XYZ file of C-alpha atoms in Angstrom:
298
model
C 97.918 82.957 91.886
C 95.278 85.302 90.506
C 94.793 85.678 86.751
C 95.886 89.163 85.665
C 93.594 88.869 82.648
C 90.576 88.598 84.948
C 91.495 90.377 88.176
C 92.803 93.928 88.405
C 94.258 95.774 91.376
C 93.028 99.108 92.672
C 93.222 101.315 95.736
C 90.843 103.764 97.414
C 91.751 107.409 98.036
C 90.479 107.145 101.615
C 94.034 106.533 102.830
C 94.910 110.020 101.557
C 91.698 111.984 102.152
C 88.640 111.026 104.183
C 85.172 111.986 102.948
C 83.553 111.566 106.386
C 86.285 113.456 108.257
C 87.739 116.013 105.818
C 90.377 117.136 108.316
C 92.083 113.779 107.791
C 94.357 114.374 104.829
C 93.197 117.953 104.296
C 96.758 118.741 103.191
C 96.787 116.042 100.485
C 95.835 117.088 96.958
C 94.115 115.056 94.264
C 97.261 115.183 92.115
C 99.392 113.832 94.960
C 96.864 111.111 95.702
C 96.628 109.662 92.187
C 100.349 110.120 91.522
C 101.232 108.121 94.621
C 98.669 105.452 93.742
C 100.337 105.010 90.362
C 103.817 105.150 91.894
C 102.854 102.325 94.250
C 101.794 100.198 91.264
C 98.007 100.426 91.189
C 95.968 100.758 87.980
C 92.486 101.440 89.365
C 91.014 103.685 92.015
C 87.778 104.856 93.510
C 86.616 108.470 93.793
C 87.351 110.798 96.697
C 86.142 114.232 97.736
C 88.985 116.073 95.993
C 88.599 114.415 92.592
C 87.598 116.629 89.627
C 83.884 116.522 88.878
C 84.442 117.051 85.149
C 84.859 113.659 83.427
C 87.316 114.980 80.829
C 89.559 116.536 83.475
C 89.483 113.393 85.582
C 90.125 111.107 82.613
C 93.126 113.174 81.525
C 94.701 113.097 84.984
C 94.205 109.343 85.283
C 95.341 108.536 81.738
C 98.623 110.348 82.372
C 99.243 107.895 85.194
C 97.950 104.735 83.507
C 94.944 104.533 85.828
C 91.160 104.320 85.624
C 88.155 104.663 87.930
C 86.747 101.297 88.989
C 83.988 102.245 91.450
C 82.495 105.024 93.541
C 80.481 105.133 96.740
C 76.814 106.060 96.370
C 74.646 106.800 99.416
C 71.094 105.541 98.901
C 68.159 106.466 101.151
C 65.599 104.048 99.787
C 64.064 103.389 103.200
C 63.526 107.041 104.143
C 63.306 109.059 100.900
C 60.982 108.868 97.887
C 62.344 106.380 95.346
C 62.239 108.968 92.544
C 64.668 111.254 94.394
C 67.148 108.437 94.919
C 66.855 107.295 91.308
C 67.615 110.772 89.973
C 70.844 111.004 91.992
C 71.752 107.409 91.176
C 71.432 107.907 87.417
C 73.558 111.068 87.577
C 76.326 109.232 89.456
C 75.981 106.217 87.151
C 76.409 108.346 84.020
C 79.436 110.093 85.507
C 81.058 106.770 86.397
C 80.421 105.360 82.945
C 82.084 108.460 81.458
C 85.231 107.836 83.512
C 85.528 104.146 82.686
C 83.949 102.381 85.632
C 81.738 99.306 85.260
C 80.637 99.358 88.887
C 78.779 101.604 91.317
C 78.967 100.801 95.024
C 75.729 101.501 96.865
C 75.394 101.770 100.643
C 71.992 102.292 102.245
C 72.429 105.250 104.570
C 68.916 105.487 106.015
C 69.334 105.478 109.810
C 73.094 104.930 109.449
C 75.229 105.641 112.508
C 78.575 105.227 110.717
C 79.077 108.984 110.349
C 78.231 109.955 113.936
C 81.372 110.846 115.863
C 79.835 110.334 119.318
C 77.567 107.326 118.635
C 79.131 103.986 119.668
C 79.070 101.808 116.556
C 78.022 98.739 118.550
C 74.960 100.450 120.011
C 71.823 101.884 118.468
C 72.087 100.336 115.015
C 68.742 100.402 113.215
C 67.143 97.025 112.515
C 64.735 97.084 109.587
C 61.197 95.746 109.766
C 59.609 93.818 106.893
C 58.189 96.955 105.258
C 61.602 98.623 105.320
C 63.239 95.536 103.858
C 60.738 95.649 101.005
C 61.468 99.331 100.312
C 65.207 98.602 100.201
C 65.001 95.468 98.073
C 62.428 96.793 95.593
C 64.330 100.050 95.198
C 67.663 98.343 94.637
C 66.166 95.941 92.105
C 64.897 98.932 90.105
C 68.219 100.768 90.344
C 70.119 97.607 89.459
C 68.008 97.152 86.341
C 68.838 100.722 85.289
C 72.535 99.982 85.844
C 72.458 96.818 83.721
C 70.673 98.698 80.923
C 73.707 101.006 80.894
C 76.099 98.028 80.953
C 77.017 98.792 84.571
C 76.728 96.795 87.786
C 75.101 97.865 91.037
C 77.105 96.389 93.911
C 75.860 96.679 97.476
C 78.287 97.510 100.276
C 77.524 95.856 103.622
C 78.937 98.277 106.190
C 79.338 98.794 109.926
C 76.656 101.023 111.420
C 74.195 100.558 108.557
C 71.036 98.511 108.077
C 73.036 95.704 106.425
C 75.870 94.902 108.819
C 75.374 91.485 110.420
C 75.744 88.062 108.843
C 71.997 87.535 109.134
C 71.333 90.844 107.381
C 73.786 90.039 104.589
C 72.124 86.636 104.081
C 68.615 88.081 104.079
C 69.720 90.776 101.668
C 71.278 88.315 99.220
C 68.251 86.013 99.484
C 65.882 88.914 98.748
C 67.404 90.930 95.894
C 67.223 89.954 92.235
C 70.547 88.266 91.379
C 70.246 89.522 87.814
C 70.345 93.160 88.890
C 71.929 93.490 92.350
C 75.415 92.243 93.231
C 77.631 92.198 96.303
C 80.470 94.522 97.160
C 82.406 92.271 99.526
C 84.494 93.932 102.219
C 86.877 91.804 104.290
C 87.304 94.505 106.921
C 83.630 95.171 107.551
C 82.977 91.446 107.881
C 85.828 91.044 110.339
C 84.956 94.110 112.405
C 81.335 92.940 112.604
C 82.465 89.585 113.969
C 81.671 87.695 110.763
C 83.996 85.157 109.143
C 84.884 86.856 105.828
C 85.831 83.522 104.278
C 82.329 82.191 104.892
C 80.668 85.218 103.285
C 82.920 85.398 100.238
C 82.765 81.628 99.745
C 78.984 81.745 99.783
C 78.561 84.752 97.488
C 81.638 84.935 95.259
C 79.554 84.120 92.168
C 77.367 87.155 92.907
C 80.236 89.490 93.802
C 81.310 92.229 91.372
C 83.686 94.297 93.520
C 85.991 93.405 96.410
C 87.446 95.630 99.138
C 90.607 94.290 100.733
C 90.581 95.907 104.165
C 92.628 94.631 107.109
C 91.735 94.975 110.799
C 93.964 95.377 113.820
C 92.258 92.938 116.183
C 93.557 94.631 119.327
C 92.155 98.002 118.260
C 88.838 96.485 117.165
C 88.434 94.903 120.602
C 89.373 98.186 122.273
C 86.807 99.957 120.095
C 84.078 97.698 121.416
C 85.262 97.758 125.034
C 85.556 101.554 125.138
C 82.359 102.182 123.111
C 83.996 104.029 120.219
C 82.074 105.363 117.268
C 82.960 104.035 113.831
C 84.807 107.269 113.040
C 86.761 107.188 116.297
C 87.793 103.657 115.392
C 89.092 104.940 112.055
C 91.057 107.715 113.761
C 92.578 105.276 116.223
C 93.703 102.688 113.697
C 91.130 99.886 113.699
C 91.718 99.498 109.950
C 94.892 99.086 107.925
C 96.086 97.753 104.589
C 96.258 94.028 103.770
C 99.204 92.335 105.407
C 99.480 94.848 108.248
C 96.642 93.563 110.451
C 95.084 90.299 111.575
C 92.855 89.251 108.659
C 94.019 86.033 106.986
C 93.795 86.885 103.288
C 95.175 83.583 101.958
C 91.800 81.729 101.967
C 90.086 84.792 100.468
C 92.585 84.899 97.615
C 92.088 81.155 97.182
C 88.314 81.603 96.802
C 88.830 84.323 94.198
C 91.381 82.217 92.303
C 89.048 79.217 92.092
C 86.057 81.296 91.002
C 85.100 83.027 87.772
C 85.460 86.426 89.427
C 86.354 89.214 87.036
C 86.911 92.759 88.222
C 88.864 94.682 90.795
C 90.236 93.750 94.159
C 90.738 97.077 95.836
C 92.850 98.072 98.820
C 90.749 100.198 101.151
C 92.055 101.238 104.531
C 90.792 104.418 106.122
C 93.507 105.673 108.444
C 94.877 109.008 109.604
C 97.402 109.891 106.869
C 99.395 111.942 109.389
C 100.035 108.681 111.261
C 99.997 106.146 108.398
C 101.823 107.706 105.454
C 99.586 106.933 102.448
C 102.381 106.169 99.973
C 104.237 103.995 102.475
C 101.116 101.966 103.237
C 100.111 101.743 99.564
C 103.526 100.281 98.734
C 103.260 97.904 101.703
C 99.877 96.669 100.459
C 101.070 96.383 96.865
C 104.066 94.279 97.896
C 101.971 91.997 100.100
C 99.358 91.365 97.395
C 102.036 90.704 94.774
C 103.675 88.136 97.046
C 100.391 86.403 97.836
C 98.608 86.539 94.460
C 101.088 87.308 91.703
C 99.118 90.414 90.693
């Protein structure tokens, strides 16, 4: 059982509205999204493309529902853009997140990313960084992470399909290279599984350096079809590669066991990008909430 005093439960809005494919969930409003999150029993959420950009407005809407922001995606381009440009955008997002109650910012390096290309097979053409590019990424993140800690926030890095940190080797090199005082891991069970990595191995190795956790399930049959038929990452999303915990083939029991036996404090967050016209967001949020309660006591 997970300690409710240490571990909180959140959900991402990506089941309601998709930032990369705005037609998915175009009919769903912000108010509906956060109301259904609260109705399903979640207390934390991440930020989606329909959320208010005024901190006071967002805080009011969340407070009415007993919720708070626990993280937001941030696209960094440390390998391909001047550091100063990235830092300026990072600080702006960091200050906004702090104003709406989050302790975490989730960074994904989007230089050369193929995750958002509808016609690019996700298993082909992924950029592999050279030593100079690794240095740009690591040095930049160390600087940004130091800024975050000075604001009492945590920079967590999101390994992700189609990006420069996808494989097990890349995750290991990344964690070996960054400053553990300033840069932390955003662990994602679904991206590990889809990439062919044992998520238990990764979380077990890096739980002490993890500050945010995405609980994403994978339908193995659809993941295999994605590879066989050369789907893009986005086509995989549309066709149901991902789902909520308990509805796919990821074994979450050993992951929950690792978290329970660690000193992890923070959110475990349900994230499952699906087509809301096919997978009703409230139905799947309730399904995930019930499964996690049964398995963890949260």
